[in-house]
XYZ file of C-alpha atoms in Angstrom:
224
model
C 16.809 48.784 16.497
C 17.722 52.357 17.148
C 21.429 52.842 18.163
C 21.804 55.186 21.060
C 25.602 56.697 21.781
C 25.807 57.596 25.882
C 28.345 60.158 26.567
C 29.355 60.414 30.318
C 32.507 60.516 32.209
C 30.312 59.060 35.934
C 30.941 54.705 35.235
C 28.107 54.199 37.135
C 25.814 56.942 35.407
C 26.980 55.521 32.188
C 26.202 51.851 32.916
C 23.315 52.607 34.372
C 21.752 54.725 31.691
C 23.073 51.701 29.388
C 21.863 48.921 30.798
C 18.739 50.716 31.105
C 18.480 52.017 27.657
C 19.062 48.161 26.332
C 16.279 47.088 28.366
C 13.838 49.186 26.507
C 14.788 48.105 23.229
C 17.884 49.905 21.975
C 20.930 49.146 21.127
C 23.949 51.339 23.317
C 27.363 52.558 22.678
C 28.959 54.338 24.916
C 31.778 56.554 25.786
C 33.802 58.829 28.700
C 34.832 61.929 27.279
C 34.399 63.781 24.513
C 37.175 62.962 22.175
C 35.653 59.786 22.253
C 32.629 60.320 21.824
C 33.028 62.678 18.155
C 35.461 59.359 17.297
C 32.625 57.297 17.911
C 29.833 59.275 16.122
C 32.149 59.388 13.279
C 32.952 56.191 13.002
C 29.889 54.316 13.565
C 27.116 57.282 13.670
C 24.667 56.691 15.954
C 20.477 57.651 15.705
C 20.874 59.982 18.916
C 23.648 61.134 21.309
C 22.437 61.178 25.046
C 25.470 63.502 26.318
C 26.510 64.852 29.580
C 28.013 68.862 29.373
C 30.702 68.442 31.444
C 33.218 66.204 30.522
C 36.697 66.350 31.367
C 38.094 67.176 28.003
C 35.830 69.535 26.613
C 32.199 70.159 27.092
C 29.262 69.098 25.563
C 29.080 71.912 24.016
C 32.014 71.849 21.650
C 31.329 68.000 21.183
C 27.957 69.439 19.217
C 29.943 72.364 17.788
C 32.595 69.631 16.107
C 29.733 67.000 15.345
C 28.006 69.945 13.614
C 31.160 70.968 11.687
C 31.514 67.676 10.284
C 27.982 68.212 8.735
C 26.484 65.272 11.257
C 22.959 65.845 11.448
C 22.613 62.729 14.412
C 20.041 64.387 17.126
C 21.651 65.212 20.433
C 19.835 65.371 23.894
C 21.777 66.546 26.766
C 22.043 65.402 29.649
C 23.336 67.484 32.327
C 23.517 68.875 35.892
C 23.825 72.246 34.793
C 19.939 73.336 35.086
C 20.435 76.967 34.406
C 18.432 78.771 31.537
C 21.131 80.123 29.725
C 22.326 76.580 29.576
C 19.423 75.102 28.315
C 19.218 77.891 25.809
C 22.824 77.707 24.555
C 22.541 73.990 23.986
C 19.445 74.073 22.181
C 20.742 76.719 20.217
C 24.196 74.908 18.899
C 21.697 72.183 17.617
C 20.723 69.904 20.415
C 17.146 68.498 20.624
C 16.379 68.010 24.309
C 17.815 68.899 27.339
C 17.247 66.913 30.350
C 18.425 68.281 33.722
C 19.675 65.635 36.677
C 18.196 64.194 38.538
C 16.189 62.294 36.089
C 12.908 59.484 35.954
C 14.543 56.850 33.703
C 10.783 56.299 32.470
C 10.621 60.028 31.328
C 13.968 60.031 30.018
C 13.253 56.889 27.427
C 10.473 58.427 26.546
C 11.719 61.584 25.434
C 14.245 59.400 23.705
C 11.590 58.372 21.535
C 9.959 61.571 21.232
C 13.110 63.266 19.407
C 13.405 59.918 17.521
C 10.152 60.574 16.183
C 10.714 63.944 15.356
C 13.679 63.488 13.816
C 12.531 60.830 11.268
C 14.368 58.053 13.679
C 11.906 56.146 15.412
C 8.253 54.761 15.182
C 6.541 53.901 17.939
C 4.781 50.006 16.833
C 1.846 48.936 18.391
C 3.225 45.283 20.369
C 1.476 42.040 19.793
C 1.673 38.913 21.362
C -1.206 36.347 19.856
C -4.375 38.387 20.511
C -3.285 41.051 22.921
C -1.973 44.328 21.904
C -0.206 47.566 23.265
C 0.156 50.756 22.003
C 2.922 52.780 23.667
C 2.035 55.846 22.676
C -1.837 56.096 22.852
C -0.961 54.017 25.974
C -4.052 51.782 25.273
C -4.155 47.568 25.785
C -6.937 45.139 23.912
C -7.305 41.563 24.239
C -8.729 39.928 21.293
C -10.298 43.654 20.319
C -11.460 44.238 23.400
C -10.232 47.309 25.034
C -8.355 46.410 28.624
C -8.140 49.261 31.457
C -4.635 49.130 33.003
C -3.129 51.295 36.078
C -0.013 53.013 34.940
C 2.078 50.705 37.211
C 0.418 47.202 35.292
C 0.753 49.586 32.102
C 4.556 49.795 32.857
C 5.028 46.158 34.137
C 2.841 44.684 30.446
C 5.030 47.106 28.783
C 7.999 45.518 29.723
C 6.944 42.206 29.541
C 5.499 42.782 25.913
C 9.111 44.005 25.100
C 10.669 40.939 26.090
C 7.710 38.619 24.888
C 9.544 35.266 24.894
C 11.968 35.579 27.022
C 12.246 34.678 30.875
C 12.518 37.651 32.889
C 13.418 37.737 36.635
C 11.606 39.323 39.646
C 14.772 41.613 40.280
C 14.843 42.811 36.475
C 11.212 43.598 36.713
C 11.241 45.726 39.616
C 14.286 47.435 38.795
C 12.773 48.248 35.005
C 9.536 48.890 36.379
C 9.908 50.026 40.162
C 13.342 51.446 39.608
C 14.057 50.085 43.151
C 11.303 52.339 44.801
C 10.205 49.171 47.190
C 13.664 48.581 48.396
C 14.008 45.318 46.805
C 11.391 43.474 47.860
C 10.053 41.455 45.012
C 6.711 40.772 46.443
C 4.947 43.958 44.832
C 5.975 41.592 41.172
C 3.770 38.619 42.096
C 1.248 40.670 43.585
C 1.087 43.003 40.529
C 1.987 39.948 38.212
C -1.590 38.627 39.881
C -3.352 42.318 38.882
C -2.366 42.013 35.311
C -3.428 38.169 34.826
C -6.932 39.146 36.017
C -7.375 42.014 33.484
C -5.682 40.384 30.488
C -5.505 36.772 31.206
C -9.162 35.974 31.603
C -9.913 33.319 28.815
C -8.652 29.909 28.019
C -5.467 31.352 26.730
C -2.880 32.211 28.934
C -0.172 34.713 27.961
C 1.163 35.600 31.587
C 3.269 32.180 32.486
C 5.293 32.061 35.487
C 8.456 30.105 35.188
C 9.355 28.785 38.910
C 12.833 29.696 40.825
C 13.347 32.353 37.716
C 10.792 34.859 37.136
C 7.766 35.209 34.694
C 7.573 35.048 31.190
C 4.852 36.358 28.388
C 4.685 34.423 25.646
C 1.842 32.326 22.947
C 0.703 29.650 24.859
C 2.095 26.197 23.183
């Protein structure tokens, strides 16, 4: 499990990008300004720094300048407000790997995550595999027992997640804010109805992966 250090000096920003960023698979530190955050990354380096440029001690800027002096090589993708091009270009240039500009799609974000994991030598992206089915992330391609299974992105997304936690009961309100990102104002009746899309296309046999567990949520798991 990848360790991901989130630099931000917003609470809610910062819990929010880590509650997210645990939910797909990582495992986040976090931190407020940028003191902090070089004590962090020196104590306990992390595999990637998502960090906001303006902080209220110094900017993100000199937190890659003094990560960089210490000879930490840890990849670094900003995350910022300031969307001008010379911004972009300086931070890039000091030795970041990314730079995402606010407001961002959580789903993009995570997934340029992973891309400068990759790069960087920090990530691989596993096929998941729950008894005969099987996702792959990145070629974004599903089989059941071999045989290929045509998804929508939005059942993509929602297998995705439930693949992730395979095993573990998940409720309707974590699934639509992982998967909706509250785009349907709550309402948790786009799950069961999309819960009921995926069990058609994947959950056609004997077997059944897709189990709902009543007054909680659903669950996707080996049958026993």
């Amino acid at each position: 499990m990848e360790t991901l250090l989130v630099v931000d000096d917003e609470p809610t920003v910062r819990e929010l990008l880590s509650a997210t960023l645990r939910f797909a698979g990582f495992a986040v530190t976090s931190a407020a300004t940028g003191a902090a955050a070089v004590d962090s990354a020196r104590r306990d380096p992390p595999d990637l720094v998502l960090l906001d440029v303006m902080l209220p001690d110094m900017d993100g800027f000199d937190v890659v300048r003094r990560l960089r002096a210490d000879g930490a090589r840890v990849p670094v993708l900003f995350l910022t407000a300031r969307d001008a091009p010379a911004d972009k270009v300086h931070g890039l240039t000091l030795g970041g790997d990314d730079y995402v500009t606010k407001p961002f799609d959580l789903e993009e974000l995570i997934a340029r995550i992973r891309a400068v994991l990759r790069r960087t030598g920090g990530s691989t992206v596993d096929t998941l595999t729950v008894a005969d089915l099987a996702l792959d992330p990145e070629g974004r391609q599903v089989t059941r027992d071999g045989i290929p299974v045509k998804l929508s992105p939005t059942e993509f997304r929602l297998l995705h997640y439930l693949m992730r936690n395979a095993g573990r009961v998940v409720s309707k309100a974590q699934i639509l804010e992982q998967v909706w990102q509250y785009d349907f104002g709550g309402d948790t009746g786009i799950v069961d109805t999309y819960i009921s899309y995926l069990r058609r296309k994947v959950d056609t046999g004997a077997s059944k992966l897709i189990q709902t567990v009543h007054g909680t949520g659903y669950v996707l798991r080996r049958p026993r």
